[in-house]
Amino acid sequence: NWGAGWLRWYEEFQLKPRTGLSISMLDLNFLVVFLGVSVWFAVVNHKVSMMQVIFSSQVYIKEVAAWTLLPPVFSSWLLCLLVSLGTAAVRS
């Protein structure tokens, strides 16, 4: 037999074609998107803080800064809420 059973098991269950690379490419894609969104948010935050410095004499500058940064934060919160409500509706 010379270990033919182990060789067959190794080839069937351990050497699965095209499984590791596709998963790692998805992880790499997620990393690139995450870094892109993080850089975008950091740039927007920096521009808003510079706007606060430049227009510090204006009355409602802090409110304008808050409203500028609110859409990304509110949109992610709203997406999480909709996904949880959709999941609860499907399960019931």
PDB file of C-alpha atoms in Angstrom:
ATOM      1  CA  ASN A   1       0.000   0.000   0.000  1.00  0.00           C
ATOM      2  CA  TRP A   2       2.936   2.272   0.843  1.00  0.00           C
ATOM      3  CA  GLY A   3       0.737   5.052   2.197  1.00  0.00           C
ATOM      4  CA  ALA A   4      -1.470   5.406  -0.893  1.00  0.00           C
ATOM      5  CA  GLY A   5      -4.460   6.217   1.322  1.00  0.00           C
ATOM      6  CA  TRP A   6      -2.617   9.104   2.933  1.00  0.00           C
ATOM      7  CA  LEU A   7      -1.436  10.350  -0.444  1.00  0.00           C
ATOM      8  CA  ARG A   8      -4.985  10.248  -1.838  1.00  0.00           C
ATOM      9  CA  TRP A   9      -6.319  12.024   1.300  1.00  0.00           C
ATOM     10  CA  TYR A  10      -3.628  14.710   1.016  1.00  0.00           C
ATOM     11  CA  GLU A  11      -4.367  15.341  -2.652  1.00  0.00           C
ATOM     12  CA  GLU A  12      -8.158  15.451  -2.160  1.00  0.00           C
ATOM     13  CA  PHE A  13      -8.473  17.437   1.047  1.00  0.00           C
ATOM     14  CA  GLN A  14      -5.292  19.444   1.429  1.00  0.00           C
ATOM     15  CA  LEU A  15      -4.388  20.400  -2.136  1.00  0.00           C
ATOM     16  CA  LYS A  16      -7.573  22.141  -3.184  1.00  0.00           C
ATOM     17  CA  PRO A  17      -7.001  24.024  -6.440  1.00  0.00           C
ATOM     18  CA  ARG A  18      -7.610  27.787  -6.535  1.00  0.00           C
ATOM     19  CA  THR A  19      -8.914  28.154  -2.994  1.00  0.00           C
ATOM     20  CA  GLY A  20      -6.129  29.968  -1.159  1.00  0.00           C
ATOM     21  CA  LEU A  21      -5.288  32.583  -3.754  1.00  0.00           C
ATOM     22  CA  SER A  22      -8.854  33.718  -4.380  1.00  0.00           C
ATOM     23  CA  ILE A  23      -9.482  34.168  -0.664  1.00  0.00           C
ATOM     24  CA  SER A  24      -6.268  36.130  -0.218  1.00  0.00           C
ATOM     25  CA  MET A  25      -7.140  38.344  -3.206  1.00  0.00           C
ATOM     26  CA  LEU A  26     -10.471  39.183  -1.559  1.00  0.00           C
ATOM     27  CA  ASP A  27      -8.632  40.067   1.636  1.00  0.00           C
ATOM     28  CA  LEU A  28      -6.209  42.224  -0.339  1.00  0.00           C
ATOM     29  CA  ASN A  29      -9.108  43.976  -2.070  1.00  0.00           C
ATOM     30  CA  PHE A  30     -10.738  44.666   1.302  1.00  0.00           C
ATOM     31  CA  LEU A  31      -7.468  46.068   2.618  1.00  0.00           C
ATOM     32  CA  VAL A  32      -7.062  48.402  -0.372  1.00  0.00           C
ATOM     33  CA  VAL A  33     -10.652  49.668  -0.055  1.00  0.00           C
ATOM     34  CA  PHE A  34     -10.287  50.131   3.702  1.00  0.00           C
ATOM     35  CA  LEU A  35      -7.072  52.094   3.294  1.00  0.00           C
ATOM     36  CA  GLY A  36      -8.626  54.213   0.534  1.00  0.00           C
ATOM     37  CA  VAL A  37     -11.630  55.091   2.660  1.00  0.00           C
ATOM     38  CA  SER A  38      -9.397  55.789   5.653  1.00  0.00           C
ATOM     39  CA  VAL A  39      -7.207  58.148   3.636  1.00  0.00           C
ATOM     40  CA  TRP A  40     -10.272  59.878   2.213  1.00  0.00           C
ATOM     41  CA  PHE A  41     -11.741  60.376   5.696  1.00  0.00           C
ATOM     42  CA  ALA A  42      -8.405  61.665   7.015  1.00  0.00           C
ATOM     43  CA  VAL A  43      -8.123  64.174   4.159  1.00  0.00           C
ATOM     44  CA  VAL A  44     -11.684  65.416   4.714  1.00  0.00           C
ATOM     45  CA  ASN A  45     -11.034  65.704   8.448  1.00  0.00           C
ATOM     46  CA  HIS A  46      -7.832  67.660   7.813  1.00  0.00           C
ATOM     47  CA  LYS A  47      -9.579  70.033   5.402  1.00  0.00           C
ATOM     48  CA  VAL A  48     -12.380  70.632   7.895  1.00  0.00           C
ATOM     49  CA  SER A  49      -9.891  71.397  10.669  1.00  0.00           C
ATOM     50  CA  MET A  50      -8.067  73.828   8.356  1.00  0.00           C
ATOM     51  CA  MET A  51     -11.405  75.432   7.530  1.00  0.00           C
ATOM     52  CA  GLN A  52     -12.042  75.865  11.266  1.00  0.00           C
ATOM     53  CA  VAL A  53      -8.677  77.603  11.640  1.00  0.00           C
ATOM     54  CA  ILE A  54      -9.151  79.873   8.641  1.00  0.00           C
ATOM     55  CA  PHE A  55     -12.745  80.838   9.404  1.00  0.00           C
ATOM     56  CA  SER A  56     -12.508  80.820  13.203  1.00  0.00           C
ATOM     57  CA  SER A  57     -14.196  84.207  13.458  1.00  0.00           C
ATOM     58  CA  GLN A  58     -17.431  82.875  11.936  1.00  0.00           C
ATOM     59  CA  VAL A  59     -20.297  82.137  14.292  1.00  0.00           C
ATOM     60  CA  TYR A  60     -21.385  78.655  13.154  1.00  0.00           C
ATOM     61  CA  ILE A  61     -18.059  77.205  12.026  1.00  0.00           C
ATOM     62  CA  LYS A  62     -18.134  74.308  14.518  1.00  0.00           C
ATOM     63  CA  GLU A  63     -21.616  73.337  13.350  1.00  0.00           C
ATOM     64  CA  VAL A  64     -20.485  73.456   9.718  1.00  0.00           C
ATOM     65  CA  ALA A  65     -17.566  71.188  10.598  1.00  0.00           C
ATOM     66  CA  ALA A  66     -19.865  68.735  12.343  1.00  0.00           C
ATOM     67  CA  TRP A  67     -22.306  68.681   9.400  1.00  0.00           C
ATOM     68  CA  THR A  68     -19.403  68.112   7.009  1.00  0.00           C
ATOM     69  CA  LEU A  69     -18.216  64.996   8.832  1.00  0.00           C
ATOM     70  CA  LEU A  70     -21.704  63.703   9.614  1.00  0.00           C
ATOM     71  CA  PRO A  71     -22.593  61.987   6.291  1.00  0.00           C
ATOM     72  CA  PRO A  72     -19.904  59.250   6.437  1.00  0.00           C
ATOM     73  CA  VAL A  73     -20.634  58.524  10.080  1.00  0.00           C
ATOM     74  CA  PHE A  74     -24.412  58.685   9.712  1.00  0.00           C
ATOM     75  CA  SER A  75     -24.412  56.665   6.499  1.00  0.00           C
ATOM     76  CA  SER A  76     -22.484  53.783   8.071  1.00  0.00           C
ATOM     77  CA  TRP A  77     -24.778  53.850  11.103  1.00  0.00           C
ATOM     78  CA  LEU A  78     -27.832  53.818   8.826  1.00  0.00           C
ATOM     79  CA  LEU A  79     -26.418  50.924   6.784  1.00  0.00           C
ATOM     80  CA  CYS A  80     -25.823  48.868   9.936  1.00  0.00           C
ATOM     81  CA  LEU A  81     -29.352  49.617  11.099  1.00  0.00           C
ATOM     82  CA  LEU A  82     -30.878  48.599   7.771  1.00  0.00           C
ATOM     83  CA  VAL A  83     -28.858  45.386   7.601  1.00  0.00           C
ATOM     84  CA  SER A  84     -29.872  44.383  11.126  1.00  0.00           C
ATOM     85  CA  LEU A  85     -33.520  45.181  10.448  1.00  0.00           C
ATOM     86  CA  GLY A  86     -33.388  43.268   7.155  1.00  0.00           C
ATOM     87  CA  THR A  87     -31.797  40.269   8.842  1.00  0.00           C
ATOM     88  CA  ALA A  88     -34.427  40.313  11.590  1.00  0.00           C
ATOM     89  CA  ALA A  89     -37.214  40.543   8.978  1.00  0.00           C
ATOM     90  CA  VAL A  90     -35.844  37.594   6.992  1.00  0.00           C
ATOM     91  CA  ARG A  91     -35.463  35.399  10.088  1.00  0.00           C
ATOM     92  CA  SER A  92     -38.996  36.021  11.352  1.00  0.00           C
TER      93      SER A  92
END
